[in-house]
Coordinates of C-alpha atoms in Angstrom, one line a residue:
M10 CA 7.8 3.4 -31.4
L11 CA 10.2 2.5 -35.0
G12 CA 12.7 5.3 -33.2
F13 CA 13.0 2.6 -30.2
L14 CA 12.8 -0.3 -31.6
S15 CA 15.6 0.5 -34.1
A16 CA 17.9 2.4 -31.8
R17 CA 17.0 -0.8 -29.6
Q18 CA 18.5 -3.4 -32.7
A19 CA 21.7 -0.9 -33.2
G20 CA 22.4 -1.6 -29.8
L21 CA 22.1 1.9 -29.3
D22 CA 19.6 1.9 -26.0
D23 CA 19.4 -0.1 -23.1
P24 CA 16.8 -3.0 -23.3
L25 CA 14.8 -1.5 -20.0
H26 CA 14.6 2.3 -22.4
L27 CA 11.2 1.1 -24.5
R28 CA 9.8 -0.7 -21.6
R29 CA 10.1 2.4 -19.3
A30 CA 8.8 4.7 -22.3
E31 CA 5.8 2.5 -23.6
S32 CA 4.8 2.0 -19.5
T33 CA 4.8 6.1 -19.3
R34 CA 2.6 6.5 -22.3
R35 CA 0.1 4.4 -20.9
V36 CA 0.2 5.4 -17.4
L37 CA -0.6 8.7 -18.8
G38 CA -3.0 7.7 -20.9
L39 CA -4.9 6.0 -18.4
E40 CA -8.6 5.9 -17.8
L41 CA -12.1 3.8 -17.5
N42 CA -11.8 0.1 -19.0
K43 CA -15.4 -0.4 -20.6
D44 CA -15.0 -3.9 -21.5
R45 CA -13.4 -5.0 -17.8
D46 CA -14.5 -5.2 -14.9
V47 CA -14.3 -7.1 -11.4
E48 CA -17.4 -8.9 -10.3
R49 CA -18.6 -7.8 -7.5
I50 CA -18.7 -9.5 -4.1
H51 CA -19.2 -6.7 -1.2
S52 CA -21.8 -6.2 0.3
N53 CA -19.9 -2.8 1.9
G54 CA -17.0 -0.6 1.2
V55 CA -13.5 -2.7 -0.1
N56 CA -10.5 -1.1 2.6
S57 CA -7.6 -3.1 1.1
L58 CA -6.5 -4.7 -2.2
D59 CA -3.1 -6.2 -3.2
I60 CA -2.3 -8.0 -6.3
E61 CA 0.3 -11.0 -5.6
P62 CA 3.9 -10.5 -7.4
V63 CA 4.5 -13.3 -8.4
E64 CA 2.5 -13.6 -11.6
G65 CA 0.9 -10.7 -11.3
R66 CA -3.0 -12.4 -12.2
Y67 CA -4.3 -13.1 -8.3
M68 CA -6.1 -10.1 -6.7
L69 CA -7.0 -10.1 -3.0
S70 CA -9.7 -7.3 -1.5
G71 CA -11.0 -6.9 2.3
G72 CA -13.8 -5.1 2.7
S73 CA -16.1 -3.6 5.8
D74 CA -18.2 -6.2 5.6
G75 CA -15.3 -8.4 7.0
V76 CA -15.1 -10.9 4.1
I77 CA -11.9 -11.2 2.0
V78 CA -12.3 -12.4 -1.8
L79 CA -9.5 -13.4 -4.2
Y80 CA -10.0 -12.9 -7.7
D81 CA -8.2 -14.4 -10.5
L82 CA -7.9 -10.9 -13.0
E83 CA -6.6 -13.4 -16.2
N84 CA -8.7 -13.3 -19.1
S85 CA -9.0 -16.9 -19.6
S86 CA -11.7 -16.7 -22.1
R87 CA -9.7 -14.3 -24.5
Q88 CA -13.1 -12.5 -25.2
P89 CA -12.9 -8.6 -25.7
C90 CA -15.8 -7.6 -23.0
Y91 CA -15.1 -9.9 -19.2
T92 CA -15.5 -9.8 -15.6
C93 CA -13.0 -10.7 -13.2
K94 CA -14.5 -13.7 -11.2
A95 CA -13.8 -14.2 -7.8
V96 CA -11.9 -18.0 -7.8
C97 CA -13.1 -18.1 -3.7
S98 CA -13.9 -15.7 -0.7
V99 CA -13.7 -16.3 3.0
D100 CA -17.7 -15.5 3.2
R101 CA -19.7 -13.9 7.1
Y102 CA -20.6 -18.4 6.4
H103 CA -17.1 -19.2 7.3
P104 CA -15.8 -20.6 10.1
D105 CA -12.6 -18.4 10.2
V106 CA -14.5 -15.4 9.1
H107 CA -13.3 -12.0 10.8
K108 CA -15.6 -10.7 13.3
Y109 CA -15.6 -6.8 12.1
S110 CA -13.8 -5.1 9.5
V111 CA -11.0 -6.0 7.7
E112 CA -8.6 -3.3 7.3
T113 CA -5.6 -4.7 5.4
V114 CA -4.6 -8.2 3.2
Q115 CA -1.6 -8.5 2.0
W116 CA -0.1 -12.0 0.4
Y117 CA 3.9 -13.6 1.3
P118 CA 5.7 -11.7 -1.2
H119 CA 7.3 -14.9 -2.4
D120 CA 4.9 -17.0 -3.5
T121 CA 1.0 -16.8 -3.6
G122 CA 0.6 -20.3 -1.5
M123 CA -0.3 -17.7 2.3
F124 CA -2.2 -15.1 2.8
T125 CA -2.2 -12.7 5.3
S126 CA -5.3 -10.3 7.0
S127 CA -6.0 -7.8 9.8
S128 CA -8.8 -6.7 11.1
F129 CA -11.0 -4.6 13.3
D130 CA -11.0 -7.0 16.0
K131 CA -8.2 -7.0 16.8
T132 CA -6.8 -10.0 15.2
L133 CA -4.2 -10.7 12.8
K134 CA -4.7 -13.8 10.8
V135 CA -2.1 -16.0 8.2
W136 CA -3.9 -18.4 5.9
D137 CA -3.3 -20.8 3.7
T138 CA -4.2 -20.4 0.1
N139 CA -5.0 -23.7 -0.9
T140 CA -7.4 -25.0 1.6
L141 CA -8.6 -21.4 2.7
Q142 CA -7.9 -22.2 6.4
T143 CA -5.9 -20.2 8.9
A144 CA -1.9 -21.0 9.6
D145 CA -2.2 -19.2 12.3
I146 CA -3.6 -16.1 14.6
F147 CA -2.3 -13.3 16.5
N148 CA -4.2 -11.8 19.2
F149 CA -4.2 -8.0 20.2
E150 CA -5.4 -5.7 22.9
E151 CA -6.0 -2.9 20.5
T152 CA -8.0 -2.3 17.1
V153 CA -5.5 -3.4 14.0
Y154 CA -5.4 -0.3 11.5
S155 CA -2.6 -1.8 9.1
H156 CA 0.2 -4.9 8.8
H157 CA 2.5 -4.8 6.0
M158 CA 5.6 -7.8 5.3
S159 CA 8.3 -6.9 3.9
P160 CA 8.7 -7.5 -0.2
V161 CA 12.7 -8.1 0.0
A162 CA 13.4 -10.3 3.8
T163 CA 15.0 -13.1 3.3
Q164 CA 16.5 -13.0 7.1
H165 CA 13.4 -12.6 9.1
C166 CA 9.6 -13.6 8.4
L167 CA 8.4 -10.6 11.0
V168 CA 4.8 -8.5 10.3
A169 CA 4.6 -5.4 11.3
V170 CA 1.6 -4.3 12.8
G171 CA -0.2 -1.2 13.7
T172 CA -2.9 -0.9 16.1
R173 CA -4.9 1.7 18.0
A174 CA -1.9 1.9 20.9
P175 CA 1.0 4.0 20.7
K176 CA 3.5 1.2 20.2
V177 CA 4.3 -1.0 17.0
Q178 CA 4.2 -4.7 17.0
L179 CA 6.5 -6.8 15.0
C180 CA 5.3 -10.7 14.9
D181 CA 7.6 -13.2 13.5
L182 CA 5.8 -15.6 11.2
K183 CA 8.0 -18.7 12.2
S184 CA 7.7 -18.4 15.8
G185 CA 4.2 -17.6 16.2
S186 CA 4.4 -14.8 19.0
C187 CA 5.0 -11.4 18.5
C188 CA 8.3 -10.7 19.4
H189 CA 9.5 -7.5 19.6
I190 CA 7.2 -4.0 20.4
L191 CA 8.6 -0.4 19.0
Q192 CA 8.1 2.5 20.9
G193 CA 7.9 6.5 20.4
H194 CA 4.9 7.1 19.1
R195 CA 2.4 9.0 21.4
Q196 CA -0.5 7.5 19.9
E197 CA -2.6 4.9 17.1
I198 CA -0.1 3.5 14.5
L199 CA -2.4 4.3 11.3
A200 CA 0.0 3.2 8.7
V201 CA 3.6 0.7 7.9
S202 CA 5.2 0.3 5.5
W203 CA 8.8 -2.2 5.1
S204 CA 11.5 -0.8 2.9
P205 CA 11.4 -1.9 -0.7
R206 CA 15.4 -1.8 -0.7
Y207 CA 16.6 -3.3 3.3
D208 CA 15.3 -5.5 5.0
Y209 CA 14.9 -4.4 8.0
I210 CA 14.1 -0.8 7.8
L211 CA 10.4 0.0 8.6
A212 CA 8.4 3.0 8.6
T213 CA 5.5 4.1 10.7
A214 CA 3.4 6.8 10.9
S215 CA 0.6 8.0 13.7
A216 CA -2.0 10.0 14.5
D217 CA 0.2 11.9 16.6
S218 CA 1.6 13.4 13.1
R219 CA 4.7 12.0 13.0
V220 CA 6.2 9.2 11.2
K221 CA 9.4 7.1 12.9
L222 CA 12.1 5.1 11.0
W223 CA 13.0 1.6 12.3
D224 CA 16.0 -0.2 12.2
V225 CA 14.7 -3.2 14.3
R226 CA 17.8 -5.4 14.3
K227 CA 19.5 -2.1 17.3
A228 CA 17.9 -2.3 20.6
S229 CA 17.1 1.8 20.3
G230 CA 15.1 0.9 17.0
C231 CA 14.4 4.4 15.9
L232 CA 16.5 6.1 13.1
I233 CA 14.7 8.9 12.2
T234 CA 11.6 11.0 13.2
L235 CA 10.7 12.5 10.1
D236 CA 10.7 16.5 10.2
Q237 CA 9.1 18.9 8.1
H238 CA 11.1 21.4 8.6
N239 CA 14.2 19.7 8.0
G240 CA 15.0 21.2 11.6
E241 CA 15.2 24.6 11.0
K242 CA 12.4 25.4 13.7
S243 CA 13.7 25.1 17.1
Q244 CA 12.5 22.3 19.3
A245 CA 10.3 24.5 21.3
V246 CA 7.6 25.0 18.3
E247 CA 5.0 22.3 18.5
S248 CA 5.3 21.2 15.3
A249 CA 9.0 20.7 15.7
N250 CA 9.9 17.0 14.2
T251 CA 6.3 16.2 12.9
A252 CA 5.7 15.4 9.5
H253 CA 2.5 16.6 9.2
N254 CA 0.0 19.1 11.0
G255 CA -2.8 16.7 11.3
K256 CA -2.9 12.8 11.6
V257 CA -0.6 11.2 9.4
N258 CA -2.3 8.0 7.6
G259 CA -0.8 7.1 4.7
L260 CA 3.0 5.8 3.8
C261 CA 4.3 4.5 1.1
F262 CA 8.1 3.9 -0.4
T263 CA 8.7 4.4 -4.0
S264 CA 9.8 0.9 -5.9
D265 CA 13.2 1.8 -5.5
G266 CA 13.1 2.6 -1.4
L267 CA 14.9 5.5 -1.7
H268 CA 12.2 8.1 -1.2
L269 CA 9.1 7.9 1.0
L270 CA 5.7 9.2 0.3
T271 CA 3.4 10.3 2.8
V272 CA -0.6 11.5 3.3
G273 CA -1.5 13.5 6.2
T274 CA -4.8 15.0 7.3
D275 CA -3.7 18.1 6.7
N276 CA -4.3 17.6 3.1
R277 CA -0.4 17.4 2.5
M278 CA 1.4 15.2 0.6
R279 CA 4.7 15.0 1.1
L280 CA 8.1 13.1 -0.4
W281 CA 10.9 12.0 2.1
N282 CA 14.9 11.3 1.1
S283 CA 15.0 7.9 2.7
S284 CA 18.6 7.7 3.8
N285 CA 18.8 10.9 5.4
G286 CA 15.3 12.0 6.3
E287 CA 14.9 15.2 4.3
N288 CA 11.6 17.0 3.7
T289 CA 12.3 16.8 -0.3
L290 CA 9.9 20.1 -0.4
V291 CA 8.1 19.2 -3.3
N292 CA 4.7 20.8 -3.8
Y293 CA 1.8 18.5 -4.7
G294 CA -0.7 21.1 -4.2
K295 CA -3.6 20.1 -1.7
V296 CA -4.1 16.8 -1.6
Y297 CA -8.0 16.0 -0.1
N298 CA -7.7 13.5 2.8
D299 CA -10.5 13.0 5.5
S300 CA -10.2 9.8 5.9
R301 CA -10.6 8.6 9.5
K302 CA -8.4 5.7 9.2
G303 CA -5.5 4.5 6.8
L304 CA -5.6 5.3 3.5
K305 CA -3.6 3.1 0.7
F306 CA -2.4 4.6 -2.2
A307 CA -0.3 3.2 -4.5
V308 CA 2.6 4.7 -6.7
S309 CA 4.1 3.1 -10.2
C310 CA 7.4 0.9 -11.2
G311 CA 9.9 1.1 -14.5
C312 CA 8.3 4.3 -15.9
S313 CA 10.4 6.8 -17.0
S314 CA 9.1 9.2 -15.1
E315 CA 7.2 7.6 -11.6
F316 CA 3.6 8.4 -10.8
V317 CA 1.6 8.3 -7.2
F318 CA -1.8 7.1 -7.3
V319 CA -4.2 8.9 -4.4
P320 CA -7.8 8.3 -3.2
Y321 CA -9.0 11.7 -3.4
G322 CA -13.3 11.8 -2.4
S323 CA -14.6 9.7 -5.4
T324 CA -11.3 10.0 -7.3
I325 CA -7.7 9.0 -8.0
A326 CA -5.5 11.9 -8.5
V327 CA -2.1 11.1 -10.7
Y328 CA 1.1 13.1 -9.6
T329 CA 4.1 12.9 -11.0
I330 CA 6.3 11.8 -8.2
Y331 CA 9.3 14.2 -8.4
S332 CA 8.2 17.0 -9.7
G333 CA 4.3 17.4 -7.9
E334 CA 2.6 18.5 -10.6
Q335 CA -0.9 16.5 -11.1
I336 CA -1.7 14.4 -14.4
T337 CA -4.6 14.0 -14.4
M338 CA -7.8 12.5 -11.6
L339 CA -9.0 9.0 -12.0
K340 CA -12.8 9.3 -12.4
G341 CA -15.5 6.7 -12.5
H342 CA -17.0 5.9 -8.7
Y343 CA -19.5 7.5 -7.2
K344 CA -19.0 7.3 -3.5
S345 CA -15.5 7.4 -1.5
V346 CA -12.4 5.5 -2.6
D347 CA -10.5 4.0 0.0
C348 CA -7.5 2.1 -1.8
C349 CA -6.2 1.8 -5.0
V350 CA -3.0 -0.9 -6.3
F351 CA -0.9 -1.1 -9.2
Q352 CA -1.3 -4.1 -11.7
S353 CA 3.2 -3.4 -12.9
N354 CA 2.6 -5.1 -15.8
F355 CA 0.1 -3.8 -17.8
Q356 CA -0.4 -0.6 -16.1
V357 CA -3.9 -0.9 -14.4
R358 CA -5.0 0.3 -11.7
M359 CA -7.7 -1.8 -9.8
I360 CA -9.8 1.0 -7.9
P361 CA -12.3 -0.1 -5.5
M362 CA -15.4 1.4 -4.2
G363 CA -14.8 2.9 -0.4
I364 CA -18.0 3.4 1.6

């Protein structure tokens, strides 16, 4: 540590060098926090978590019970042992509560005044955080598995929605309507994710074993269908132009947007070059995945070596992204883990119990 400080003071090191080194050290030393926990509100499994990007203080959770909870992660009491309290919740008695399981919750990327939720009740809801009332509701014909808003978009307010139908729907928050449909998958859409680098690039994963990259500005839409064999197998082979040999139910871009991670029910995780769609062939070994719906995993940000955190049964497997090395397994839950989120400011893993 003193060496880093001396080099920084002398102007020999980049200002971010110390921060990256310390972030990496903390990730490598992650363990179950014995002094801090989160108030238990949900009566059933937790499907989705999201920490707002403005302060990194407030966290949303969505559960199988249809309930949405907003937590304050800050320790305002300054006590060494404390519980992160629920600030408010959309409980079963709320007039706008989701009827069925909430599959995804997400903060509006630019401020904490709004958040979104989607559910098996075939709706996407836009919420006013201050009043905890719905500002808009989008209704769909099929069950909603996943949705995502771009973290960097300034030219559009599109929400990508994946449903049981083999098409991706784009909802415009400005007009309040479904403005576009992306067609090309053959089965249900289990995961969607906007690029953190480019406003108009969207990745989608489907039960048809395929992952597609789209440019939503173009009429044709689809840019690339990812191929695990990098085009080396004949188009006549059944596995050609497939990303996995099973359902693809998880997507996550790296923090710089240059690569895309996917997980499938073939118990594999793959790393792709997001510009040309090339399978980088990084071997992560067996990545256990028996989820029947979307699997939400997370990546680190600001470390010297970046890491990926993947629900693995009742644990979280931690891998180095670019080498594929499994660093550790985070243990502490007694049942299946469905999702996790990374709090980059403090290198904290928020991991809820699944079903």
